[in-house]
Structures are given as C-alpha cells and as structure tokens.
XYZ file of C-alpha atoms in Angstrom:
499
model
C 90.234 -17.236 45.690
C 92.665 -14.533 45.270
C 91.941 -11.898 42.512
C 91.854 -8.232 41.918
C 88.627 -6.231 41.149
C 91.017 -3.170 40.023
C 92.845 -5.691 37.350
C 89.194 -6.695 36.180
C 87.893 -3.085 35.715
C 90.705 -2.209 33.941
C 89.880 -5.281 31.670
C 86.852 -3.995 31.503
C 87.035 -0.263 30.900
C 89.818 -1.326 28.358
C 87.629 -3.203 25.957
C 84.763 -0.846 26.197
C 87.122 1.366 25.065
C 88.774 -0.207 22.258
C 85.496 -2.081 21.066
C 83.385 1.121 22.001
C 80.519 -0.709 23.455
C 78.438 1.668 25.480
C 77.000 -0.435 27.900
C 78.623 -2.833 29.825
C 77.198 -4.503 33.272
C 79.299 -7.599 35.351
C 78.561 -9.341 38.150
C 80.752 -12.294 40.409
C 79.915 -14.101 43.262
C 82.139 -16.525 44.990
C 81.625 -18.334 48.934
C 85.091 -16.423 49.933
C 84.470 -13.077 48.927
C 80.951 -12.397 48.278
C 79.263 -10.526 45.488
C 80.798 -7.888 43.145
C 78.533 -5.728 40.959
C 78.857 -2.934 38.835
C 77.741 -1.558 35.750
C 80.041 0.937 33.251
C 78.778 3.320 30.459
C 75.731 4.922 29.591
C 72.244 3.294 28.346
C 72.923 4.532 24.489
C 74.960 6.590 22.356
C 72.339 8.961 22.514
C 71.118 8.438 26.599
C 74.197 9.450 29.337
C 72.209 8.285 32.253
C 74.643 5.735 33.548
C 74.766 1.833 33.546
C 74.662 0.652 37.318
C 73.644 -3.005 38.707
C 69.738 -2.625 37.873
C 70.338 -1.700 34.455
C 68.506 -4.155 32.518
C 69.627 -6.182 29.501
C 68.441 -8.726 27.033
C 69.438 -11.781 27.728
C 68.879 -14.055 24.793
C 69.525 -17.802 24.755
C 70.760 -17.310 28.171
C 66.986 -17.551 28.843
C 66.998 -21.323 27.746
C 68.436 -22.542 31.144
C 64.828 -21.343 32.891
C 62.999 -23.620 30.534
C 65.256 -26.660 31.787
C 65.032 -25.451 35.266
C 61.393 -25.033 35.458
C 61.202 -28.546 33.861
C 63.569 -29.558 36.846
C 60.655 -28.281 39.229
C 58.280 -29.910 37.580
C 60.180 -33.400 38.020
C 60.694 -32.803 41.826
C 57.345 -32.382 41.739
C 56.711 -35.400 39.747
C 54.762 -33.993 37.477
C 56.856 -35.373 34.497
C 59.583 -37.118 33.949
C 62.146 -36.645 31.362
C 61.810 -39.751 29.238
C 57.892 -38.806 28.731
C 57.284 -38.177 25.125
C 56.281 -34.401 24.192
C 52.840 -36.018 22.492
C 51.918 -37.021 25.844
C 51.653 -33.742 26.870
C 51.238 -31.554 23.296
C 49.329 -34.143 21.169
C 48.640 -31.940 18.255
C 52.482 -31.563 18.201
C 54.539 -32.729 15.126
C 57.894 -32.998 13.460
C 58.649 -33.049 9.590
C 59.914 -37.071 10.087
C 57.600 -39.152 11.879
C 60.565 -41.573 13.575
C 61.434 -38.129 15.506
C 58.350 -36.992 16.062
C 57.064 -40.334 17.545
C 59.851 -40.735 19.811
C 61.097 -37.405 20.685
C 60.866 -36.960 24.436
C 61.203 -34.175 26.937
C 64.700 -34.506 27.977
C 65.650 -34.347 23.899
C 64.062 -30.611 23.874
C 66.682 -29.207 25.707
C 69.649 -31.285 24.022
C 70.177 -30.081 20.687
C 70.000 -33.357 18.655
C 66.592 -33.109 16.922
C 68.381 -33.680 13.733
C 66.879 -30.036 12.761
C 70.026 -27.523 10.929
C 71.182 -24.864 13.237
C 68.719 -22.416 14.703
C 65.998 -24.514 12.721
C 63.048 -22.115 12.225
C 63.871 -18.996 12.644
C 62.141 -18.187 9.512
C 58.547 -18.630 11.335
C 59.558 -16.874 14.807
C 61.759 -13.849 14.426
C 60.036 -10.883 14.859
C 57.121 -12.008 12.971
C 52.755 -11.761 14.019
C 52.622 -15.611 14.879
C 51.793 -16.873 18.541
C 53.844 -18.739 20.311
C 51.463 -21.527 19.379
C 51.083 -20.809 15.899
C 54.989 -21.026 15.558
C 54.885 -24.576 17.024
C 52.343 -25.794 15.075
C 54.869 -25.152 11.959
C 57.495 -26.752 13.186
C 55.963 -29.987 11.379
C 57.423 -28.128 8.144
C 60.788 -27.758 8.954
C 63.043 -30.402 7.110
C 65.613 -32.411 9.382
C 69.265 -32.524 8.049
C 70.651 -35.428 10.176
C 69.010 -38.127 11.818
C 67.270 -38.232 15.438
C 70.126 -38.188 18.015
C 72.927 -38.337 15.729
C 74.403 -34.759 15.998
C 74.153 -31.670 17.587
C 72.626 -28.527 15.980
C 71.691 -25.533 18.167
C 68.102 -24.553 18.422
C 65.819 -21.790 19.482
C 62.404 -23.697 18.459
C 62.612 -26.643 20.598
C 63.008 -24.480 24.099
C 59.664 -22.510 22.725
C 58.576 -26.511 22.732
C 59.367 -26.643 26.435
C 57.992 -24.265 27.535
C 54.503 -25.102 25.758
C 54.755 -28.105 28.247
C 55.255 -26.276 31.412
C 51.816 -24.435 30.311
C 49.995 -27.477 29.469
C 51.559 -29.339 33.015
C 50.396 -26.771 34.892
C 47.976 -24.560 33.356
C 50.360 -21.165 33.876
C 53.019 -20.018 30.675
C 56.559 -20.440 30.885
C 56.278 -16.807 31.797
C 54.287 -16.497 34.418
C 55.455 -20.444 36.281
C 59.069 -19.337 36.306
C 57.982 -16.294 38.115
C 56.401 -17.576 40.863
C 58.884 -20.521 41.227
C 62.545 -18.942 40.370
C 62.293 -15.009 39.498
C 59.903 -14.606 43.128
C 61.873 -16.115 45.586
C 65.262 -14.874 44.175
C 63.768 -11.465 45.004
C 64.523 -10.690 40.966
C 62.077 -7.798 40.395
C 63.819 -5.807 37.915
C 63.591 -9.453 35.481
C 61.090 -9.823 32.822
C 59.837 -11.711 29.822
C 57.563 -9.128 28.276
C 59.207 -6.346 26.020
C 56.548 -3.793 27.347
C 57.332 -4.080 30.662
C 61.018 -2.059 29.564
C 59.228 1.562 29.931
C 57.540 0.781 33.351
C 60.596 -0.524 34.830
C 63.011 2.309 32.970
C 66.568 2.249 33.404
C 67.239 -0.542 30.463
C 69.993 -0.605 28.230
C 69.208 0.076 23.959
C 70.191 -2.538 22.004
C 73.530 -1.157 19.392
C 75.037 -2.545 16.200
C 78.253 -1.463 14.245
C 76.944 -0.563 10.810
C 78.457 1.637 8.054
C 81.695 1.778 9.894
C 80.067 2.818 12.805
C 78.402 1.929 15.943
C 74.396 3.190 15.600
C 71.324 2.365 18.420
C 68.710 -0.176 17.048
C 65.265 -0.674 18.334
C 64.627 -3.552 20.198
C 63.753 -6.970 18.288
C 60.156 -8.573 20.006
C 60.746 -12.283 20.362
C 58.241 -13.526 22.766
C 57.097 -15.629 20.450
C 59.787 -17.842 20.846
C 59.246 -17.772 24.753
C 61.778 -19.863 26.505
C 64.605 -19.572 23.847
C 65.236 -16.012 23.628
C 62.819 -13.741 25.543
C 64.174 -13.023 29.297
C 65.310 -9.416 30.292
C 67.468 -8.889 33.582
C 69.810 -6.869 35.742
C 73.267 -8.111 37.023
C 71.621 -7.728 40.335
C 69.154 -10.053 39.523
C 70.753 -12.392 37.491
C 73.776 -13.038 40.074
C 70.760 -14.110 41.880
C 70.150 -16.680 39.658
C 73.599 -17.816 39.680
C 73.344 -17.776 42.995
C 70.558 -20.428 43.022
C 72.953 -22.815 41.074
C 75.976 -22.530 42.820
C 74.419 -23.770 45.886
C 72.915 -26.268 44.721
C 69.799 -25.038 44.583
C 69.090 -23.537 47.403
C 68.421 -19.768 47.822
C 68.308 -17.929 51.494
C 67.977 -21.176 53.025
C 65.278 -22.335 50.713
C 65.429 -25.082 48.410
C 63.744 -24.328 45.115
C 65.765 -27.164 42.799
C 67.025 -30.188 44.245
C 70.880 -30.903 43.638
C 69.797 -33.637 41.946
C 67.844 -31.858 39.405
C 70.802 -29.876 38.508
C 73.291 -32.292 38.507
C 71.503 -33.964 35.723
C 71.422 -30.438 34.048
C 75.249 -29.818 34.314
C 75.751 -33.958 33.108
C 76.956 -33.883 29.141
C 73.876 -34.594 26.854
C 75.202 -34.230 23.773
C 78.661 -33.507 22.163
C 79.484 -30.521 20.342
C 82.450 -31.629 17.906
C 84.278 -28.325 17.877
C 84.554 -25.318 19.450
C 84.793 -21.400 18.163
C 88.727 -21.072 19.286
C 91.396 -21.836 16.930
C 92.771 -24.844 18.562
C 96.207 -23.352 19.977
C 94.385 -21.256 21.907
C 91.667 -23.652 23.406
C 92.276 -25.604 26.622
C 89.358 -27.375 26.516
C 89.426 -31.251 26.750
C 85.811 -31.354 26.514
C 82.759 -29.646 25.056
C 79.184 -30.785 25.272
C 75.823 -29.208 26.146
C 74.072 -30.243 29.230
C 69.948 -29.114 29.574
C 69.656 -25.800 29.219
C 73.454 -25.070 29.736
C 77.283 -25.098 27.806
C 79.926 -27.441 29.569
C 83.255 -27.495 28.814
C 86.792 -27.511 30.504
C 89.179 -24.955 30.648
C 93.049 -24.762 31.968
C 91.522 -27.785 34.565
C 88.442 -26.323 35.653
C 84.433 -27.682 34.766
C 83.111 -24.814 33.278
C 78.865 -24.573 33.173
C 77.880 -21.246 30.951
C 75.556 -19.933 28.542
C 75.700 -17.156 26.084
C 73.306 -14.838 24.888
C 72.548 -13.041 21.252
C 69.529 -11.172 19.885
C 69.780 -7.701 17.669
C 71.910 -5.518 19.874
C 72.541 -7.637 23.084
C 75.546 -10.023 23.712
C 75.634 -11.559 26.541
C 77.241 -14.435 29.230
C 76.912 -16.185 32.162
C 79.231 -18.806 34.066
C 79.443 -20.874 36.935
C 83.193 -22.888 38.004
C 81.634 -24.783 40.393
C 84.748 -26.539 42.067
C 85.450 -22.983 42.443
C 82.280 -22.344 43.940
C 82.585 -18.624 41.813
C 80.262 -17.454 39.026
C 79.777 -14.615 37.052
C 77.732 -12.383 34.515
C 78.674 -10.198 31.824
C 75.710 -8.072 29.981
C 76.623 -5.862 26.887
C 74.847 -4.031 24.090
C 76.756 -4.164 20.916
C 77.287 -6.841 18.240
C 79.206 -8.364 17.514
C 80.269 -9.803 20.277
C 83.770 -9.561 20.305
C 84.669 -7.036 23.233
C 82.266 -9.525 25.329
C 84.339 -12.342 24.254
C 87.431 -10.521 25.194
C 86.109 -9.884 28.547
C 84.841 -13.191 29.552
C 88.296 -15.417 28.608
C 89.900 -12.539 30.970
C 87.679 -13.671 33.118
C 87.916 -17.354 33.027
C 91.884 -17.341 32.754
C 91.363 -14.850 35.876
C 89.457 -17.382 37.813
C 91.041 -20.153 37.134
C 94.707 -19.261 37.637
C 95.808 -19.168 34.441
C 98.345 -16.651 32.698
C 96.846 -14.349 31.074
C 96.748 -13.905 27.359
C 95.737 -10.602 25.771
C 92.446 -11.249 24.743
C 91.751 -7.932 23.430
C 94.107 -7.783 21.071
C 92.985 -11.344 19.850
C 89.696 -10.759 19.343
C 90.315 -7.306 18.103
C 91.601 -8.998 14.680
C 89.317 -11.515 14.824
C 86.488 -8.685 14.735
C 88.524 -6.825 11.967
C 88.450 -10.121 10.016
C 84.731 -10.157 10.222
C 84.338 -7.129 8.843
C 86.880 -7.213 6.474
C 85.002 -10.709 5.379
C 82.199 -8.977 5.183
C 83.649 -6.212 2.243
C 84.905 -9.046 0.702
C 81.786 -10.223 -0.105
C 80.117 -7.611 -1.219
C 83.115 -6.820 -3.444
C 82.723 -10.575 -4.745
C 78.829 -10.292 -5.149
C 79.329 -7.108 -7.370
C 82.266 -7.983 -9.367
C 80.242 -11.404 -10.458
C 77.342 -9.251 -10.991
C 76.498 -8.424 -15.342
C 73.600 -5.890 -15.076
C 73.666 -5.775 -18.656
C 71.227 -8.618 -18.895
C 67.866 -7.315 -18.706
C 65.209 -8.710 -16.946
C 63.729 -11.752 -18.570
C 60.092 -10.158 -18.315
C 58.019 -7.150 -17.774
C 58.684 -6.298 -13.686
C 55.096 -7.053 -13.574
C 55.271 -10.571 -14.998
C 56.945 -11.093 -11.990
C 54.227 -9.833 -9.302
C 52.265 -12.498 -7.440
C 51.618 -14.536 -4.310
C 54.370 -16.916 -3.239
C 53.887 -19.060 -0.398
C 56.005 -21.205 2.278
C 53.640 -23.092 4.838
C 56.421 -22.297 7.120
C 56.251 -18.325 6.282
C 52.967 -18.237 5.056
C 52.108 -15.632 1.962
C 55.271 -13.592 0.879
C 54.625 -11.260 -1.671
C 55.703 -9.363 -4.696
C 53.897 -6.443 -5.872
C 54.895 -3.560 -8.567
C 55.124 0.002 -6.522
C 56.058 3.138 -8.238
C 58.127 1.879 -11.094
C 59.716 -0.909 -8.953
C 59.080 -4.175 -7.116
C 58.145 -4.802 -3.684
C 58.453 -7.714 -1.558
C 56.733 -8.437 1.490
C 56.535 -11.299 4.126
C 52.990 -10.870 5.283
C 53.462 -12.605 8.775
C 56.702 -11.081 9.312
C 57.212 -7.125 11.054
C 60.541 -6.971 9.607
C 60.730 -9.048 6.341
C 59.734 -5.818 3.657
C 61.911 -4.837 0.755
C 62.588 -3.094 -2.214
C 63.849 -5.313 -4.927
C 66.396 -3.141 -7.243
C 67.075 -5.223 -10.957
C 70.458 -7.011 -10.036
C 71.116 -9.115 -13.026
C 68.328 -10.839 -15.296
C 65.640 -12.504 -13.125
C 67.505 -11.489 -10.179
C 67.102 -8.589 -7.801
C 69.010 -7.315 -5.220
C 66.745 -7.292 -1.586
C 67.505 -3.696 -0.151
C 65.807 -4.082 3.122
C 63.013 -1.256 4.978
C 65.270 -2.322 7.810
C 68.444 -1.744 7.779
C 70.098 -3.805 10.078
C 69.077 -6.982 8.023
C 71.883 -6.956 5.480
C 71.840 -6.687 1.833
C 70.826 -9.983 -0.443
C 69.963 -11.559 -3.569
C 66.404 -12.923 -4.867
C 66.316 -15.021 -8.067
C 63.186 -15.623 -9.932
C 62.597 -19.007 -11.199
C 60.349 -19.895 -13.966
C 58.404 -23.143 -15.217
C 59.052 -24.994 -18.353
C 56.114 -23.310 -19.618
C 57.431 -19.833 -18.412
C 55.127 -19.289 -15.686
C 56.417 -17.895 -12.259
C 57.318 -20.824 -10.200
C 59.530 -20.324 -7.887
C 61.928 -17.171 -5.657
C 65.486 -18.561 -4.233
C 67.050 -16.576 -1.809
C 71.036 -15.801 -1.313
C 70.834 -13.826 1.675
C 73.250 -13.531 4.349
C 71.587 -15.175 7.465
C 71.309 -13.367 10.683
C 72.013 -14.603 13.868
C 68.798 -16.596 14.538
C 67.422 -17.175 10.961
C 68.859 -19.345 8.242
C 67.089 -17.765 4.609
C 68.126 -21.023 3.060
C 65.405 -23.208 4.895
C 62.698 -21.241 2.805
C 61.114 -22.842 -0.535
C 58.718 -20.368 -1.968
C 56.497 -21.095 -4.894
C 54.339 -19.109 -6.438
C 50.244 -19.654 -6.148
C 48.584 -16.592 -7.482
C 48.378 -13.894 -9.818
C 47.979 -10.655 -8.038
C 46.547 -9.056 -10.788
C 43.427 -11.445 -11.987
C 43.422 -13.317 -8.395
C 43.532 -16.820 -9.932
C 45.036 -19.425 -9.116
C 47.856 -20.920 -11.308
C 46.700 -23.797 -13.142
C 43.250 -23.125 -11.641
C-alpha cells in the first residue's frame, strides 16, 4: 500500500495544533511496510517530558474487545460456548425483566441488545466504592427500555458481566486471565488494568478537558470496577501488538493464541446499529453493525473492524482494514474528541484510497457547535429560571435520607447556611445545592468537571419529602435520568417516614 508517513504527521501535528491536544500517540502496521510508531507532545500542560511509543494511555471501551477475546479462548478451549446462558455460570445473576434474564446468554453480553438504555448503569459504577461484584449484583435494578434483542443500545455493564464469567470459568479475573493469555505473549509490558500501576511504570499521559474556555489537566477517573468495559491502560507499542494478533488471524510470532475461527465470529455483524454519528453526505458507509467486542462498518469499499475509546480525559481508537491487511492506533488526551476524530477519517480515507476531505476543518465546527450548544443551554436554563419564588420550606425541611437501590443512600444535609448533597457510595457525586427557583436547587458540583445541574424537590400529598428529580446533563458514561430517589428518613430524629 502506497502512503506517506510525512503527509500523516503533518495531519497529525496539524490537529494537535488547531485542537491543542497535548498528547497525541499513533501507531500502523501493514504486511508491506511494517510498523510505524510515534508519539507527539508532552504528557500534560504542566509535564514537557515528551510523548514517545511507550507513553501510556487510557484506553476506555477499547478494552471491551479483550473481554470477547478472552471469551474466544475460553471456547477454543471448550470451556463454554456462546449460546450457554450467563446463570449457568453466575447463578445469583439477575436482570430487572425475568424473560431477559432467563434467557440471556453469553454471546448477548457482548452484543448490545439487552434491551437496557444506553450506557445502562453508569449510575452504580462510575467512580463510585462498589466492587466489581457489588455493581453486578445491581444490575437486577436497572429498568429495560426495549425488549430482549430488539435494538441496540451501547453498554458498559454487560462487558463487567463478561468478565465475571471468565473469573468464575477459570478461577483467575478478567485481569489477571487476559494477562497470561493475550498481554504475555504479545510481549505488552507497559499494558495494565490497575490505575496504581501508572506511577511504577511512569511515563503515562494525564488525562485533559476543555473547560472555561480552556484546556485544564484532570485527575484520572478509577473505573476498575467496571473491569472489562472501560479499565485497560496501554502504549502504541503495545497495543499495535494487539492489532497485530488480529490481523493475522490470530497468530502472534508464530504462535496461535485465537483461532481464525474465533475471530471471524467476532468481526461477523451481531447486531445493527440504525445510524451512524456522520451527517449522511459525508458517510460512505453501506453498513454499520457491532460484532463481539468490536465496531464494523464499510467505508469508500473497504470492511472496516474498530473500536473507540472515552473515559474523563482520554479519547481514543483503534482499526483494522483487513482486506488491506493494515491497522492502526490513535491515543489522545483531551475531550472532546474531535481532533481524534479528525485524525482517524484522515486516516481511513488515507488507507483506503480515497480523496481526501478536510477533516479538520469539519470537525472543527462541529466542536464549535458543541460548545456553542452548550452556552445555549445554560443561557436557556437561566432565562427560564424565576428566583423570586422562595423555597417552599425551611432548607432544613428538606434534609434527609433518599435512597435508590441502584445508588444506595444519597443524602441531603444543611451545612453552614446551605444544603449539601451527597452520594454516599459514590467518590465523585458531592455538591452544594444553591436555591435555584422554589423547591429547586441548582447542583454546583465539589468536582468540577461534572457539569452544572438542576435538583427538584418533590413533596407528598401530605407535604412530606418524597421524592428528588434530577435535570442534569449526563456525562459520557452515566445517564442521571435512570435514578428514582425517594426519601426514607429524617436526618434529624432518625425515623423512618411513616414508621
């Protein structure tokens, strides 16, 4: 395949430029020419030492794919098969409907059709005290919006699933099984699914945000408790590795650690996914659909097998064209995502032959809008907003124990002259509530990078605290609108409402 390495850097060092991302990290291997690595930037805004190939990354949802290929192993080892149902192997296990939960089997963990909204549960996992296990065994809470196999929704929850079955197949976590059978023999020793493991191995790029009109370093987000989903951290190095592994069919330095087989069936459409996130004049794609574990789709002629990657501060991709026999990486630290975007179509319409549209500029506006949508609502929120109209009640009328079995406790105390809010399983979830309008109260976060919302007290027909409703912007991984809080105790006589 004929392509230049000059024309991509340029690509490259362009949109780091324009989108001022500060650390940036690509990788490409193909059979004709080999491997290309190289990393640009510095670790942080506020660290110069410079981004190079073992500069590691989070890698988000692009972890997912282990938890399909370590299920892979574990089927040419027949050890399970994918039709077996997840009770047979987690039999405390359960789903809100019992229809899904009865039949939902191994295979349909990694598909996306659980009938579960969108990143279903983030509420429970992100960054909050619960075990991996004590995240799944709240699952059973979570209300479906669709039916079983109807339609797909993306989820985080159901690869933690996943990889709870790898550790009851064979005794060893996701963690540690997909170390010895992929990370191991891919020689990947700068890759990692434990957070603490950053300041041993050094050299790690800090997670960054655009806030306040400007781009600010953010402390890395723990999510091992969601395990398979979101937890991985990697090098280009080592991840091109990985890709390695896939684009030859499983085999790595003349080993074979999946069979072809296996990842055939990964790279087969599972489930459609009815649209895609490019207006439609600019999307080639005839087809879109996820596989196990991995995006598929078709663009300007060409099968294309990828996964993103999100958490707090991290964006990143992956790709394989495998009638092209090329694939490639692309790690970077600032959201949103948009310079990544920018580079990776350059990419694709590089490697497949296709003219080249200016990306940049594209997703330039396209950022611009999101920001600019962003103002907008704010402006909206506070133009609608009368904060003549007092509080119904006393701010301690409003104090108490609420309680989600999905959350747990969250609650509302009076603190030097105001109200406080606190999730009590969550790390981040702690707020000052400021009197908005009546019985609602704007959330103005400990943390800063969770945006700005609303709370709204809601009251019986005997005007007792019943209820808080949230209008909070969601983040990436956690939807604010799956909550239903009600309110159990008084904080200040410890009884229980209605006894």
């Amino acid at each position: 395949m004929n392509y230049s390495i000059s024309k991509l850097e340029k690509v490259v060092k362009k949109v780091q430029d324009r989108f001022q991302i500060p650390s940036i990290a690509i990788g490409v291997i193909d059979k004709e020419n080999g491997k290309y690595l190289k990393g640009f930037g510095s670790l942080s805004i506020n660290d110069n030492h410079p981004v190079d190939e073992n500069t590691i990354f989070a890698l988000a949802s692009i972890s997912k794919s282990t938890a399909a290929a370590g299920l892979s192993i574990l089927v040419d080892d027949e050890k399970i098969n994918w039709s077996d149902s997840v009770k047979k192997y987690l039999p405390d296990f359960a789903l809100y409907d019992p229809f899904t939960n009865d039949n939902l089997q191994v295979r349909d963990l990694l598909i996306h059709n659980s009938g579960l909204p969108s990143v279903s549960g983030g509420t429970i996992w992100y960054d909050s005290k619960l075990s991996r296990k004590e995240v799944v065994h709240r699952l059973r809470y979570l209300k479906p919006v669709s039916s079983f196999r109807s339609t797909y929704a993306y989820q985080n929850i159901c690869y933690l699933v996943a990889g709870e079955i790898i550790e009851a197949v064979t005794g060893e976590t996701w963690d540690d099984f997909i170390s010895k059978r992929l990370f191991s023999p891919l020689s990947m020793k700068r890759t990692t699914t434990k957070l603490t493991d950053l300041e041993k191995l050094q050299n790690y790029a800090k997670p960054h945000t655009w806030m306040d009109g400007q781009v600010l370093e953010i402390p890395y987000r723990n999510h091992e408790n969601v395990g398979a989903g979101a937890s991985i951290n990697s090098s280009a190095r080592d991840w091109l590795q990985y890709v390695e592994l896939f684009l030859n069919d499983g085999f790595f330095n003349g080993e074979q650690i999946i069979s072809s087989q296996r990842i055939k069936e990964m790279w087969a459409p599972q489930t459609i996914i009815p649209d895609d996130n490019l207006p439609a004049d600019l999307d080639s794609s005839l087809f879109n659909a996820y596989g196990m574990g991995w995006f598929l789709r078709e663009y300007n002629g060409q099968k294309v097998v990828n996964h993103s990657g999100g958490v707090d501060g991290m964006r990143t991709q992956m790709c394989i064209l495998p009638n092209a026999d090329v694939g490639f990486i692309i790690f970077t630290n600032l959201e949103p995502g948009y310079g990544l975007k920018a580079i990776y179509y350059s990419m694709l319409d590089t490697f497949t032959g296709k003219y080249p549209f200016d990306w940049i500029s594209h997703f330039e506006g396209v950022q611009q809008q999101f920001f600019d949508n962003q103002k907008q609502v704010l402006l909206e929120r506070q133009e609608k907003r009368n904060e003549k109209i007092s509080p119904s009640f006393p701010l301690t009328y409003y104090c108490g124990v609420y309680f989600d079995p999905k959350v747990g406790n969250v609650s509302v105390h009076f603190n030097q002259g105001s109200l406080r809010l606190d999730f009590d399983q969550s790390r981040c979830f702690h707020a000052k509530l400021s009197h908005w309008e009546k019985d609602t109260f704007e959330i103005l976060w400990d943390d800063r990078y969770i945006p700005t919302g609303l709370l709204t007290f809601k009251f019986d027909d005997n005007g007792y605290p019943e209820q808080i409703i949230f209008n909070q912007p969601n983040l990436l991984d956690v939807d604010f609108s799956e909550l239903e809080i009600y309110w159990i105790k008084d904080l200040e006589n410890e009884e229980l409402k209605n006894g």
